[in-house]
Short mmCIF file of C-alpha atoms and ligand atoms in Angstrom, two decimals:
data_model
loop_
_atom_site.label_atom_id
_atom_site.label_comp_id
_atom_site.label_asym_id
_atom_site.label_seq_id
_atom_site.Cartn_x
_atom_site.Cartn_y
_atom_site.Cartn_z
CA MET A 1 225.33 105.39 43.94
CA ALA A 2 223.72 105.09 40.54
CA ASN A 3 226.25 107.54 38.12
CA THR A 4 226.68 106.48 34.41
CA PRO A 5 224.09 106.24 32.35
CA TRP A 6 224.18 102.60 32.71
CA GLN A 7 223.51 102.55 36.65
CA LYS A 8 220.59 104.56 35.89
CA ARG A 9 218.56 102.24 33.79
CA ILE A 10 219.82 98.33 35.49
CA ARG A 11 218.30 100.70 38.32
CA ARG A 12 215.42 101.55 36.88
CA ALA A 13 214.96 98.25 35.36
CA GLU A 14 215.56 96.51 38.62
CA GLN A 15 211.77 98.49 40.02
CA LEU A 16 210.22 98.78 36.83
CA ALA A 17 210.49 94.56 37.68
CA VAL A 18 208.75 94.72 40.13
CA GLN A 19 205.87 97.11 39.33
CA HIS A 20 205.21 95.52 36.09
CA PRO A 21 205.44 91.31 36.71
CA PHE A 22 204.63 90.75 32.90
CA ALA A 23 208.06 92.55 32.05
CA ALA A 24 209.79 91.10 34.65
CA GLU A 25 212.00 88.17 32.82
CA ILE A 26 212.22 90.22 29.59
CA LEU A 27 213.95 93.13 31.96
CA GLY A 28 215.62 90.96 34.11
CA PHE A 29 217.84 89.73 30.61
CA TYR A 30 217.81 93.56 30.32
CA ILE A 31 219.86 94.27 33.37
CA HIS A 32 222.33 91.78 32.14
CA VAL A 33 223.28 92.76 29.04
CA ALA A 34 223.63 96.34 30.66
CA ARG A 35 225.77 95.09 32.74
CA PHE A 36 227.79 93.32 29.65
CA GLN A 37 227.24 96.64 27.49
CA GLN A 38 228.85 98.80 30.70
CA THR A 39 231.80 96.65 31.48
CA LEU A 40 231.95 96.87 27.16
CA TYR A 41 231.85 100.60 27.19
CA GLN A 42 234.37 101.46 29.43
CA ARG A 43 236.58 98.91 28.39
CA LEU A 44 236.73 101.06 25.23
CA GLU A 45 236.88 103.77 26.78
CA SER A 46 240.09 103.17 27.90
CA VAL A 47 241.97 102.76 23.96
CA SER A 48 243.08 106.11 23.32
CA ALA A 49 240.81 108.21 21.46
CA SER A 50 242.94 107.81 18.34
CA LYS A 51 242.32 104.44 17.29
CA VAL A 52 238.37 104.56 17.74
CA PRO A 53 236.19 106.30 14.55
CA VAL A 54 234.54 110.03 14.81
CA SER A 55 232.11 107.36 11.88
CA SER A 56 229.37 105.17 12.14
CA VAL A 57 230.46 104.47 8.86
CA GLY A 58 232.64 102.11 7.75
CA VAL A 59 234.82 99.14 8.36
CA LEU A 60 235.07 98.19 12.38
CA ASP A 61 238.13 98.53 13.69
CA SER A 62 238.41 97.54 17.30
CA PRO A 63 240.04 94.59 17.59
CA GLU A 64 239.37 95.34 21.57
CA LEU A 65 235.53 95.18 20.43
CA LEU A 66 235.39 91.70 18.43
CA ALA A 67 237.24 89.91 21.28
CA SER A 68 234.50 90.73 23.53
CA PHE A 69 231.90 89.28 21.13
CA PRO A 70 232.56 85.92 22.76
CA SER A 71 231.99 86.81 25.80
CA PHE A 72 229.01 89.06 25.41
CA LEU A 73 227.84 84.91 23.05
CA SER A 74 228.18 82.80 26.22
CA LEU A 75 225.93 85.79 29.14
CA LEU A 76 223.68 84.47 25.68
CA GLU A 77 223.49 80.86 26.12
CA GLU A 78 223.27 81.50 29.84
CA LYS A 79 221.08 84.13 30.28
CA ALA A 80 218.98 84.81 27.34
CA PRO A 81 215.17 83.76 25.99
CA ALA A 82 216.03 80.07 23.37
CA ARG A 83 215.36 81.88 20.55
CA PHE A 84 218.21 84.56 21.18
CA ALA A 85 220.87 81.55 23.43
CA LYS A 86 220.51 78.63 20.80
CA ILE A 87 221.71 81.74 18.05
CA ALA A 88 224.93 82.58 20.66
CA ARG A 89 225.90 78.47 20.63
CA ASP A 90 225.10 78.50 16.81
CA LEU A 91 227.70 81.44 16.33
CA ARG A 92 229.76 80.43 19.17
CA ASN A 93 230.50 77.42 17.24
CA SER A 94 230.88 79.01 14.03
CA PRO A 95 234.16 80.51 12.65
CA SER A 96 235.24 84.22 13.96
CA ASN A 97 234.28 85.77 10.11
CA SER A 98 231.16 84.62 10.14
CA TRP A 99 231.21 86.64 13.77
CA SER A 100 232.63 89.62 11.55
CA ASN A 101 230.60 89.89 8.97
CA LEU A 102 227.07 90.07 10.65
CA LEU A 103 228.85 92.48 12.90
CA ASN A 104 230.23 94.65 10.04
CA GLU A 105 227.21 94.58 7.67
CA ARG A 106 224.86 95.37 11.79
CA TRP A 107 227.41 98.55 12.32
CA ALA A 108 226.80 99.00 8.28
CA GLU A 109 223.20 98.51 7.41
CA ALA A 110 221.64 102.00 8.72
CA GLY A 111 218.35 101.74 6.49
CA ASN A 112 217.68 97.64 7.65
CA PRO A 113 216.23 97.62 10.93
CA PRO A 114 217.31 94.73 12.78
CA ASP A 115 215.08 91.92 12.34
CA ALA A 116 216.18 88.68 11.99
CA PRO A 117 217.48 87.03 15.86
CA GLU A 118 221.72 86.64 15.59
CA GLU A 119 220.72 90.71 14.09
CA PHE A 120 219.45 92.01 17.19
CA LEU A 121 222.41 89.71 18.72
CA ALA A 122 224.84 92.06 16.84
CA PHE A 123 222.72 95.21 16.85
CA ALA A 124 222.79 94.46 21.30
CA PHE A 125 226.15 94.15 21.38
CA LEU A 126 227.32 97.09 18.59
CA GLN A 127 225.51 98.87 20.68
CA PRO A 128 227.80 100.93 23.68
CA TYR A 129 230.34 101.66 20.83
CA ALA A 130 228.25 102.89 18.75
CA GLU A 131 227.16 105.32 21.83
CA LEU A 132 231.20 105.67 22.61
CA VAL A 133 231.75 106.62 18.95
CA ARG A 134 228.62 109.22 18.43
CA PHE A 135 229.66 110.61 22.68
CA ARG A 136 233.18 111.05 20.62
CA ALA A 137 231.79 113.10 17.62
CA HIS A 138 230.78 115.67 19.55
CA LEU A 139 227.35 116.00 17.28
CA GLN A 140 226.39 119.73 17.25
CA LEU A 141 222.50 119.06 17.11
CA ASP A 142 221.25 122.73 16.47
CA GLY A 143 219.36 123.15 13.90
CA TYR A 144 218.59 119.49 13.18
CA PHE A 145 214.93 119.33 12.98
CA HIS A 146 214.68 115.20 10.13
CA PRO A 147 213.38 111.35 11.62
CA LEU A 148 216.71 109.97 10.74
CA CYS A 149 219.41 110.11 13.64
CA PRO A 150 221.73 112.97 12.87
CA PHE A 151 225.09 110.30 13.75
CA CYS A 152 224.18 106.72 12.20
CA ASN A 153 220.64 107.57 9.84
CA ARG A 154 219.12 105.27 11.67
CA LYS A 155 215.21 105.85 12.45
CA SER A 156 214.05 105.89 16.02
CA ALA A 157 213.28 104.16 18.36
CA ILE A 158 211.84 105.96 21.09
CA ALA A 159 210.00 109.73 21.61
CA VAL A 160 210.29 111.52 24.45
CA LEU A 161 208.55 113.82 25.67
CA ARG A 162 210.23 116.88 27.67
CA PRO A 163 209.06 119.48 29.58
CA GLN A 164 209.08 122.84 27.99
CA GLY A 165 207.78 126.01 29.17
CA ASP A 166 204.21 125.40 30.52
CA GLY A 167 203.61 121.77 27.61
CA ALA A 168 206.37 119.17 26.70
CA ARG A 169 208.39 119.44 23.33
CA ARG A 170 209.03 115.80 21.62
CA ASN A 171 212.50 114.37 21.10
CA LEU A 172 213.46 111.66 19.07
CA VAL A 173 216.28 108.45 20.29
CA CYS A 174 218.20 106.37 18.19
CA GLY A 175 218.31 102.99 19.84
CA PHE A 176 221.49 102.57 18.85
CA CYS A 177 224.30 105.28 19.21
CA LEU A 178 221.43 106.63 21.69
CA CYS A 179 221.37 110.09 19.93
CA GLU A 180 218.50 112.53 20.57
CA TRP A 181 217.11 115.28 18.75
CA GLU A 182 214.22 117.77 18.61
CA PHE A 183 211.53 116.56 15.74
CA ARG A 184 207.88 118.42 15.34
CA ARG A 185 205.15 116.89 17.79
CA ILE A 186 202.48 116.76 15.15
CA VAL A 187 204.43 115.13 12.45
CA CYS A 188 205.19 110.86 11.74
CA ALA A 189 208.62 110.63 12.08
CA GLY A 190 207.93 107.38 10.16
CA CYS A 191 206.15 108.86 7.01
CA GLY A 192 206.08 112.94 7.50
CA GLN A 193 202.50 112.85 8.17
CA GLU A 194 200.95 116.00 9.13
CA ASP A 195 197.56 115.39 9.12
CA GLU A 196 196.56 115.53 12.60
CA SER A 197 193.71 113.60 11.60
CA LYS A 198 195.77 111.00 10.37
CA LEU A 199 198.06 111.00 13.24
CA PRO A 200 196.01 109.16 16.72
CA VAL A 201 197.58 109.12 19.62
CA TYR A 202 196.92 105.81 22.64
CA THR A 203 197.28 105.75 25.92
CA ALA A 204 197.03 102.37 28.50
CA ASP A 205 195.76 103.40 32.06
CA GLN A 206 199.10 100.61 32.78
CA PHE A 207 201.68 102.89 31.93
CA PRO A 208 199.75 107.18 32.39
CA HIS A 209 203.47 108.66 30.60
CA MET A 210 203.13 106.32 28.06
CA ARG A 211 201.58 106.94 24.87
CA VAL A 212 201.59 104.89 21.56
CA GLU A 213 201.84 107.22 18.56
CA CYS A 214 200.45 105.79 15.49
CA CYS A 215 200.18 106.89 11.95
CA ASP A 216 197.37 106.10 9.58
CA ALA A 217 198.90 106.91 6.67
CA CYS A 218 202.53 105.09 6.71
CA HIS A 219 200.79 102.76 9.58
CA THR A 220 203.67 102.83 11.67
CA TYR A 221 203.49 104.14 14.89
CA ILE A 222 206.31 104.66 17.85
CA LYS A 223 205.93 104.54 21.76
CA SER A 224 206.69 107.56 23.31
CA VAL A 225 207.65 108.33 27.34
CA ASP A 226 205.90 110.85 28.87
CA LEU A 227 208.75 112.88 31.45
CA THR A 228 206.27 115.74 31.61
CA LYS A 229 204.26 112.86 33.86
CA ASN A 230 207.99 110.28 35.10
CA GLY A 231 210.36 112.13 35.30
CA LEU A 232 211.41 108.87 37.17
CA ALA A 233 211.12 107.27 33.55
CA ASP A 234 214.47 106.17 31.86
CA PRO A 235 213.29 106.15 27.67
CA LEU A 236 214.97 103.45 26.66
CA VAL A 237 213.76 100.85 29.77
CA ASP A 238 209.89 102.41 29.77
CA GLU A 239 209.83 101.56 26.62
CA LEU A 240 211.24 97.95 27.36
CA ALA A 241 209.17 97.41 29.71
CA ALA A 242 205.22 98.21 28.07
CA VAL A 243 205.23 95.30 26.04
CA PRO A 244 201.58 95.61 26.46
CA LEU A 245 201.29 98.79 24.39
CA ASP A 246 203.40 96.93 21.49
CA LEU A 247 201.54 94.10 21.49
CA TRP A 248 198.50 96.23 20.91
CA ALA A 249 199.20 98.03 18.24
CA ARG A 250 200.88 94.90 16.36
CA GLU A 251 197.37 93.79 16.40
CA HIS A 252 195.60 96.82 15.87
CA GLY A 253 198.09 96.90 12.46
CA TYR A 254 200.65 98.63 12.23
CA ALA A 255 204.77 97.92 12.37
CA LYS A 256 206.82 99.61 14.99
CA LEU A 257 209.12 102.76 13.16
CA HIS A 258 211.68 100.77 14.35
CA PRO A 259 212.35 97.33 17.33
CA ASN A 260 213.98 97.61 20.69
CA LEU A 261 217.24 96.73 21.52
CA LEU A 262 215.80 93.20 22.69
CA GLY A 263 213.72 92.50 19.73
CA LEU A 264 210.38 94.56 19.94
ZN1 ZN B 301 222.03 106.82 15.53
ZN1 ZN B 302 203.86 108.08 8.81
#
């Protein structure tokens, strides 16, 4: 049965791939990545707690993590879309100090979301490690209502509406360490705009539980997953699957607040 978060995400990705054939390829790739991430997380988890840092800053100091990178590159060479597969092959043929530089940069560069293909690849590889380090840090989130991730300081990649009383509260989710924290509903997480007339929300019949929350002040958007409408949704996976909403937002001049794991 699906017990770990990865098993749940994989099962949800399998369901959505059947439901949305246009997203089958991207979800198929995600499933390979998620299986690798699960194995990596479990391997790192078994490393004694004292060897895992509790901070998201500083140099990556995990020989176990770095030693796993070549097998991640091999997986991508075999399963990833062409542009990622080529980068993975080039990286595997380059000296290992160039990998550790790339990984260290991605780990430390909270202010600059990944942009180039190799940065996404490093981001996806480091994600389970960030999740583990954040989990072990036992963050206290009471009273935290800021737009940046309380653990790793990144912009949020996903918003979630969770049932609360008769309505819903909005949470933001970090796409890296997967921290989730509360954030006011009618405020842009990019620039702090509070004027509701400048914060249009778009929906599409195809995804009744998904919303595109836009800001006409800073021209960014974030996709939100409405769990009050679909309690089976998984924020990370449902966000990945709703690719047409990203295309729609881009066509309308909005840039994503923070790209997702697969670079969309
Ligand atoms: Zn984070
Ligand atoms: Zn804004």
